[in-house]
mmCIF file with all atom_site columns, C-alpha atoms in Angstrom:
data_model
loop_
_atom_site.group_PDB
_atom_site.id
_atom_site.type_symbol
_atom_site.label_atom_id
_atom_site.label_alt_id
_atom_site.label_comp_id
_atom_site.label_asym_id
_atom_site.label_entity_id
_atom_site.label_seq_id
_atom_site.pdbx_PDB_ins_code
_atom_site.Cartn_x
_atom_site.Cartn_y
_atom_site.Cartn_z
_atom_site.occupancy
_atom_site.B_iso_or_equiv
_atom_site.pdbx_formal_charge
_atom_site.auth_seq_id
_atom_site.auth_comp_id
_atom_site.auth_asym_id
_atom_site.auth_atom_id
_atom_site.pdbx_PDB_model_num
ATOM 1   C CA . MET A 1 1   ? 0.186   0.230  0.070  1.00 0.00 ? 1   MET A CA 1
ATOM 2   C CA . ASN A 1 2   ? 1.740   3.610  -1.044 1.00 0.00 ? 2   ASN A CA 1
ATOM 3   C CA . GLN A 1 3   ? 1.480   6.623  1.008  1.00 0.00 ? 3   GLN A CA 1
ATOM 4   C CA . LYS A 1 4   ? -1.127  8.211  -0.245 1.00 0.00 ? 4   LYS A CA 1
ATOM 5   C CA . SER A 1 5   ? -3.764  5.393  -0.065 1.00 0.00 ? 5   SER A CA 1
ATOM 6   C CA . ARG A 1 6   ? -2.887  5.060  3.375  1.00 0.00 ? 6   ARG A CA 1
ATOM 7   C CA . PHE A 1 7   ? -3.636  7.973  4.248  1.00 0.00 ? 7   PHE A CA 1
ATOM 8   C CA . LEU A 1 8   ? -7.026  8.114  2.430  1.00 0.00 ? 8   LEU A CA 1
ATOM 9   C CA . ASP A 1 9   ? -8.482  5.783  4.850  1.00 0.00 ? 9   ASP A CA 1
ATOM 10  C CA . MET A 1 10  ? -7.571  7.248  8.206  1.00 0.00 ? 10  MET A CA 1
ATOM 11  C CA . SER A 1 11  ? -9.769  4.705  10.027 1.00 0.00 ? 11  SER A CA 1
ATOM 12  C CA . ASN A 1 12  ? -6.861  1.999  11.074 1.00 0.00 ? 12  ASN A CA 1
ATOM 13  C CA . VAL A 1 13  ? -4.068  4.736  10.518 1.00 0.00 ? 13  VAL A CA 1
ATOM 14  C CA . TYR A 1 14  ? -1.796  6.043  14.296 1.00 0.00 ? 14  TYR A CA 1
ATOM 15  C CA . PHE A 1 15  ? 0.666   8.005  15.582 1.00 0.00 ? 15  PHE A CA 1
ATOM 16  C CA . ILE A 1 16  ? 2.943   8.565  18.076 1.00 0.00 ? 16  ILE A CA 1
ATOM 17  C CA . ILE A 1 17  ? 5.457   10.558 19.797 1.00 0.00 ? 17  ILE A CA 1
ATOM 18  C CA . VAL A 1 18  ? 8.796   10.206 20.725 1.00 0.00 ? 18  VAL A CA 1
ATOM 19  C CA . TYR A 1 19  ? 11.087  12.628 22.635 1.00 0.00 ? 19  TYR A CA 1
ATOM 20  C CA . ASP A 1 20  ? 14.416  11.198 22.206 1.00 0.00 ? 20  ASP A CA 1
ATOM 21  C CA . LEU A 1 21  ? 13.842  9.543  18.122 1.00 0.00 ? 21  LEU A CA 1
ATOM 22  C CA . ILE A 1 22  ? 17.647  8.774  17.954 1.00 0.00 ? 22  ILE A CA 1
ATOM 23  C CA . GLN A 1 23  ? 18.992  7.541  21.717 1.00 0.00 ? 23  GLN A CA 1
ATOM 24  C CA . GLN A 1 24  ? 18.559  4.485  23.304 1.00 0.00 ? 24  GLN A CA 1
ATOM 25  C CA . VAL A 1 25  ? 18.659  2.602  19.875 1.00 0.00 ? 25  VAL A CA 1
ATOM 26  C CA . SER A 1 26  ? 21.875  1.848  19.529 1.00 0.00 ? 26  SER A CA 1
ATOM 27  C CA . PRO A 1 27  ? 23.503  -0.954 21.187 1.00 0.00 ? 27  PRO A CA 1
ATOM 28  C CA . ASN A 1 28  ? 25.271  -0.784 24.240 1.00 0.00 ? 28  ASN A CA 1
ATOM 29  C CA . GLU A 1 29  ? 29.031  0.348  24.060 1.00 0.00 ? 29  GLU A CA 1
ATOM 30  C CA . ALA A 1 30  ? 30.146  -2.765 25.283 1.00 0.00 ? 30  ALA A CA 1
ATOM 31  C CA . THR A 1 31  ? 28.878  -4.662 22.134 1.00 0.00 ? 31  THR A CA 1
ATOM 32  C CA . TRP A 1 32  ? 29.884  -1.751 20.356 1.00 0.00 ? 32  TRP A CA 1
ATOM 33  C CA . GLU A 1 33  ? 33.590  -2.145 21.962 1.00 0.00 ? 33  GLU A CA 1
ATOM 34  C CA . ALA A 1 34  ? 33.477  -5.901 21.375 1.00 0.00 ? 34  ALA A CA 1
ATOM 35  C CA . GLU A 1 35  ? 32.200  -6.743 18.461 1.00 0.00 ? 35  GLU A CA 1
ATOM 36  C CA . CYS A 1 36  ? 31.935  -3.303 16.021 1.00 0.00 ? 36  CYS A CA 1
ATOM 37  C CA . GLU A 1 37  ? 36.184  -2.367 14.843 1.00 0.00 ? 37  GLU A CA 1
ATOM 38  C CA . SER A 1 38  ? 35.391  0.545  12.335 1.00 0.00 ? 38  SER A CA 1
ATOM 39  C CA . LEU A 1 39  ? 32.375  3.625  12.512 1.00 0.00 ? 39  LEU A CA 1
ATOM 40  C CA . PRO A 1 40  ? 31.123  2.672  9.757  1.00 0.00 ? 40  PRO A CA 1
ATOM 41  C CA . LEU A 1 41  ? 30.398  -0.823 10.627 1.00 0.00 ? 41  LEU A CA 1
ATOM 42  C CA . LYS A 1 42  ? 29.259  0.383  14.029 1.00 0.00 ? 42  LYS A CA 1
ATOM 43  C CA . LEU A 1 43  ? 26.517  3.096  11.952 1.00 0.00 ? 43  LEU A CA 1
ATOM 44  C CA . SER A 1 44  ? 25.981  0.204  10.338 1.00 0.00 ? 44  SER A CA 1
ATOM 45  C CA . THR A 1 45  ? 24.891  -1.946 13.113 1.00 0.00 ? 45  THR A CA 1
ATOM 46  C CA . LEU A 1 46  ? 22.953  1.496  14.561 1.00 0.00 ? 46  LEU A CA 1
ATOM 47  C CA . TYR A 1 47  ? 20.582  2.048  11.382 1.00 0.00 ? 47  TYR A CA 1
ATOM 48  C CA . LEU A 1 48  ? 20.065  -1.990 11.265 1.00 0.00 ? 48  LEU A CA 1
ATOM 49  C CA . ASN A 1 49  ? 18.542  -1.687 15.392 1.00 0.00 ? 49  ASN A CA 1
ATOM 50  C CA . PHE A 1 50  ? 17.030  1.243  13.835 1.00 0.00 ? 50  PHE A CA 1
ATOM 51  C CA . GLU A 1 51  ? 15.329  -0.044 10.961 1.00 0.00 ? 51  GLU A CA 1
ATOM 52  C CA . GLU A 1 52  ? 14.410  -3.771 13.197 1.00 0.00 ? 52  GLU A CA 1
ATOM 53  C CA . LEU A 1 53  ? 12.719  -0.842 15.140 1.00 0.00 ? 53  LEU A CA 1
ATOM 54  C CA . LEU A 1 54  ? 10.808  0.835  12.167 1.00 0.00 ? 54  LEU A CA 1
ATOM 55  C CA . ASN A 1 55  ? 9.618   -2.684 11.722 1.00 0.00 ? 55  ASN A CA 1
ATOM 56  C CA . PHE A 1 56  ? 7.926   -3.368 14.779 1.00 0.00 ? 56  PHE A CA 1
ATOM 57  C CA . VAL A 1 57  ? 6.040   -0.022 14.753 1.00 0.00 ? 57  VAL A CA 1
ATOM 58  C CA . LYS A 1 58  ? 5.219   -0.666 10.810 1.00 0.00 ? 58  LYS A CA 1
ATOM 59  C CA . VAL A 1 59  ? 3.327   -3.685 12.024 1.00 0.00 ? 59  VAL A CA 1
ATOM 60  C CA . GLN A 1 60  ? 1.061   -1.547 15.222 1.00 0.00 ? 60  GLN A CA 1
ATOM 61  C CA . ASN A 1 61  ? -0.459  0.288  12.102 1.00 0.00 ? 61  ASN A CA 1
ATOM 62  C CA . ILE A 1 62  ? 1.654   3.705  13.211 1.00 0.00 ? 62  ILE A CA 1
ATOM 63  C CA . ALA A 1 63  ? 1.932   6.055  9.937  1.00 0.00 ? 63  ALA A CA 1
ATOM 64  C CA . VAL A 1 64  ? 3.157   9.108  11.698 1.00 0.00 ? 64  VAL A CA 1
ATOM 65  C CA . ILE A 1 65  ? 5.984   9.774  14.315 1.00 0.00 ? 65  ILE A CA 1
ATOM 66  C CA . PHE A 1 66  ? 6.660   13.413 16.095 1.00 0.00 ? 66  PHE A CA 1
ATOM 67  C CA . THR A 1 67  ? 9.967   14.127 17.451 1.00 0.00 ? 67  THR A CA 1
ATOM 68  C CA . PRO A 1 68  ? 11.619  17.155 18.619 1.00 0.00 ? 68  PRO A CA 1
ATOM 69  C CA . CYS A 1 69  ? 14.463  15.700 17.148 1.00 0.00 ? 69  CYS A CA 1
ATOM 70  C CA . ALA A 1 70  ? 16.666  16.773 13.951 1.00 0.00 ? 70  ALA A CA 1
ATOM 71  C CA . VAL A 1 71  ? 16.867  13.703 11.872 1.00 0.00 ? 71  VAL A CA 1
ATOM 72  C CA . ASN A 1 72  ? 19.289  12.503 9.336  1.00 0.00 ? 72  ASN A CA 1
ATOM 73  C CA . ALA A 1 73  ? 18.761  12.220 5.977  1.00 0.00 ? 73  ALA A CA 1
ATOM 74  C CA . TYR A 1 74  ? 19.937  8.739  6.176  1.00 0.00 ? 74  TYR A CA 1
ATOM 75  C CA . LEU A 1 75  ? 17.306  7.776  9.031  1.00 0.00 ? 75  LEU A CA 1
ATOM 76  C CA . LYS A 1 76  ? 14.461  9.663  6.917  1.00 0.00 ? 76  LYS A CA 1
ATOM 77  C CA . SER A 1 77  ? 15.356  7.330  4.252  1.00 0.00 ? 77  SER A CA 1
ATOM 78  C CA . LEU A 1 78  ? 14.088  4.716  6.583  1.00 0.00 ? 78  LEU A CA 1
ATOM 79  C CA . PHE A 1 79  ? 11.237  5.966  7.551  1.00 0.00 ? 79  PHE A CA 1
ATOM 80  C CA . MET A 1 80  ? 10.454  6.275  4.194  1.00 0.00 ? 80  MET A CA 1
ATOM 81  C CA . LYS A 1 81  ? 10.801  2.459  3.672  1.00 0.00 ? 81  LYS A CA 1
ATOM 82  C CA . ASN A 1 82  ? 9.045   1.444  5.700  1.00 0.00 ? 82  ASN A CA 1
ATOM 83  C CA . ASN A 1 83  ? 6.112   4.237  4.839  1.00 0.00 ? 83  ASN A CA 1
ATOM 84  C CA . ILE A 1 84  ? 6.786   5.663  8.050  1.00 0.00 ? 84  ILE A CA 1
ATOM 85  C CA . VAL A 1 85  ? 5.907   9.678  7.613  1.00 0.00 ? 85  VAL A CA 1
ATOM 86  C CA . LEU A 1 86  ? 8.880   11.082 10.451 1.00 0.00 ? 86  LEU A CA 1
ATOM 87  C CA . ILE A 1 87  ? 7.793   14.851 11.254 1.00 0.00 ? 87  ILE A CA 1
ATOM 88  C CA . ASP A 1 88  ? 11.191  15.891 13.243 1.00 0.00 ? 88  ASP A CA 1
ATOM 89  C CA . CYS A 1 89  ? 12.096  19.146 14.594 1.00 0.00 ? 89  CYS A CA 1
ATOM 90  C CA . THR A 1 90  ? 8.544   19.484 15.737 1.00 0.00 ? 90  THR A CA 1
ATOM 91  C CA . VAL A 1 91  ? 8.436   22.418 18.254 1.00 0.00 ? 91  VAL A CA 1
ATOM 92  C CA . LYS A 1 92  ? 7.289   21.877 22.261 1.00 0.00 ? 92  LYS A CA 1
ATOM 93  C CA . GLU A 1 93  ? 4.168   23.924 22.048 1.00 0.00 ? 93  GLU A CA 1
ATOM 94  C CA . ASP A 1 94  ? 2.646   21.562 19.532 1.00 0.00 ? 94  ASP A CA 1
ATOM 95  C CA . ILE A 1 95  ? 3.521   18.853 20.780 1.00 0.00 ? 95  ILE A CA 1
ATOM 96  C CA . GLU A 1 96  ? 1.934   19.685 24.206 1.00 0.00 ? 96  GLU A CA 1
ATOM 97  C CA . ILE A 1 97  ? -0.961  20.774 21.888 1.00 0.00 ? 97  ILE A CA 1
ATOM 98  C CA . ILE A 1 98  ? -1.405  17.569 20.617 1.00 0.00 ? 98  ILE A CA 1
ATOM 99  C CA . LEU A 1 99  ? -1.180  15.401 23.863 1.00 0.00 ? 99  LEU A CA 1
ATOM 100 C CA . PHE A 1 100 ? -3.512  17.708 25.645 1.00 0.00 ? 100 PHE A CA 1
ATOM 101 C CA . TYR A 1 101 ? -6.530  17.284 22.733 1.00 0.00 ? 101 TYR A CA 1
ATOM 102 C CA . THR A 1 102 ? -5.844  13.690 22.103 1.00 0.00 ? 102 THR A CA 1
ATOM 103 C CA . GLY A 1 103 ? -4.497  12.131 25.309 1.00 0.00 ? 103 GLY A CA 1
ATOM 104 C CA . VAL A 1 104 ? -1.855  10.779 24.029 1.00 0.00 ? 104 VAL A CA 1
ATOM 105 C CA . SER A 1 105 ? 1.300   9.381  26.628 1.00 0.00 ? 105 SER A CA 1
ATOM 106 C CA . PRO A 1 106 ? 4.976   9.759  24.618 1.00 0.00 ? 106 PRO A CA 1
ATOM 107 C CA . LEU A 1 107 ? 7.223   7.794  24.229 1.00 0.00 ? 107 LEU A CA 1
ATOM 108 C CA . LYS A 1 108 ? 10.834  9.053  25.551 1.00 0.00 ? 108 LYS A CA 1
ATOM 109 C CA . PHE A 1 109 ? 12.505  6.767  23.677 1.00 0.00 ? 109 PHE A CA 1
ATOM 110 C CA . LEU A 1 110 ? 11.339  4.487  20.085 1.00 0.00 ? 110 LEU A CA 1
ATOM 111 C CA . ASN A 1 111 ? 12.215  0.967  21.898 1.00 0.00 ? 111 ASN A CA 1
ATOM 112 C CA . GLU A 1 112 ? 10.075  1.568  24.833 1.00 0.00 ? 112 GLU A CA 1
ATOM 113 C CA . THR A 1 113 ? 7.097   -1.159 25.275 1.00 0.00 ? 113 THR A CA 1
ATOM 114 C CA . LEU A 1 114 ? 4.214   0.264  22.700 1.00 0.00 ? 114 LEU A CA 1
ATOM 115 C CA . GLU A 1 115 ? 1.052   0.344  25.182 1.00 0.00 ? 115 GLU A CA 1
ATOM 116 C CA . PRO A 1 116 ? -2.136  1.593  23.765 1.00 0.00 ? 116 PRO A CA 1
ATOM 117 C CA . LYS A 1 117 ? -2.070  4.982  25.763 1.00 0.00 ? 117 LYS A CA 1
ATOM 118 C CA . ASN A 1 118 ? 1.085   5.920  23.360 1.00 0.00 ? 118 ASN A CA 1
ATOM 119 C CA . ILE A 1 119 ? -0.952  5.403  20.781 1.00 0.00 ? 119 ILE A CA 1
ATOM 120 C CA . GLY A 1 120 ? -2.866  8.505  18.654 1.00 0.00 ? 120 GLY A CA 1
ATOM 121 C CA . HIS A 1 121 ? -5.414  8.000  15.713 1.00 0.00 ? 121 HIS A CA 1
ATOM 122 C CA . LEU A 1 122 ? -4.457  9.932  12.932 1.00 0.00 ? 122 LEU A CA 1
ATOM 123 C CA . LYS A 1 123 ? -8.467  11.122 13.026 1.00 0.00 ? 123 LYS A CA 1
ATOM 124 C CA . SER A 1 124 ? -8.091  13.361 16.452 1.00 0.00 ? 124 SER A CA 1
ATOM 125 C CA . LEU A 1 125 ? -5.451  15.287 14.435 1.00 0.00 ? 125 LEU A CA 1
ATOM 126 C CA . ARG A 1 126 ? -8.170  16.498 12.279 1.00 0.00 ? 126 ARG A CA 1
ATOM 127 C CA . THR A 1 127 ? -10.242 17.089 14.890 1.00 0.00 ? 127 THR A CA 1
ATOM 128 C CA . LEU A 1 128 ? -7.525  19.596 16.867 1.00 0.00 ? 128 LEU A CA 1
ATOM 129 C CA . HIS A 1 129 ? -6.919  21.004 13.630 1.00 0.00 ? 129 HIS A CA 1
ATOM 130 C CA . SER A 1 130 ? -10.305 22.569 13.405 1.00 0.00 ? 130 SER A CA 1
ATOM 131 C CA . VAL A 1 131 ? -10.368 23.302 16.796 1.00 0.00 ? 131 VAL A CA 1
ATOM 132 C CA . LYS A 1 132 ? -7.445  25.771 16.214 1.00 0.00 ? 132 LYS A CA 1
ATOM 133 C CA . GLN A 1 133 ? -8.643  27.186 13.319 1.00 0.00 ? 133 GLN A CA 1
ATOM 134 C CA . PRO A 1 134 ? -10.434 30.630 13.958 1.00 0.00 ? 134 PRO A CA 1
ATOM 135 C CA . CYS A 1 135 ? -14.167 31.115 13.120 1.00 0.00 ? 135 CYS A CA 1
#
């Protein structure tokens, strides 16, 4: 299913908010020291771990992730590859508004356990948009 058709039917489309998208995704330093000799190999390991997390998120029908973090082009390409829209550099005030009106609980890190309280329905953002519009 392509991105556009995925959003036409918003009945099964969800979002999450992740405060620190980049941290805690990589293996621990001991693993890096023991198994990874070079920087390219370390980065490869990091991106493989990240891709595994994105695959899990995708299976949960998460189509949008908001984060205040700035994400590099390579990681953005992993999101696109997994048909997940990443809205990075989201300002704190916007995140607070989304949290307030939707009741969603944010994740600190992407590798935390994903619970129903962390998942918001994309339709609720459309409602939020209409609430914020001037009359």
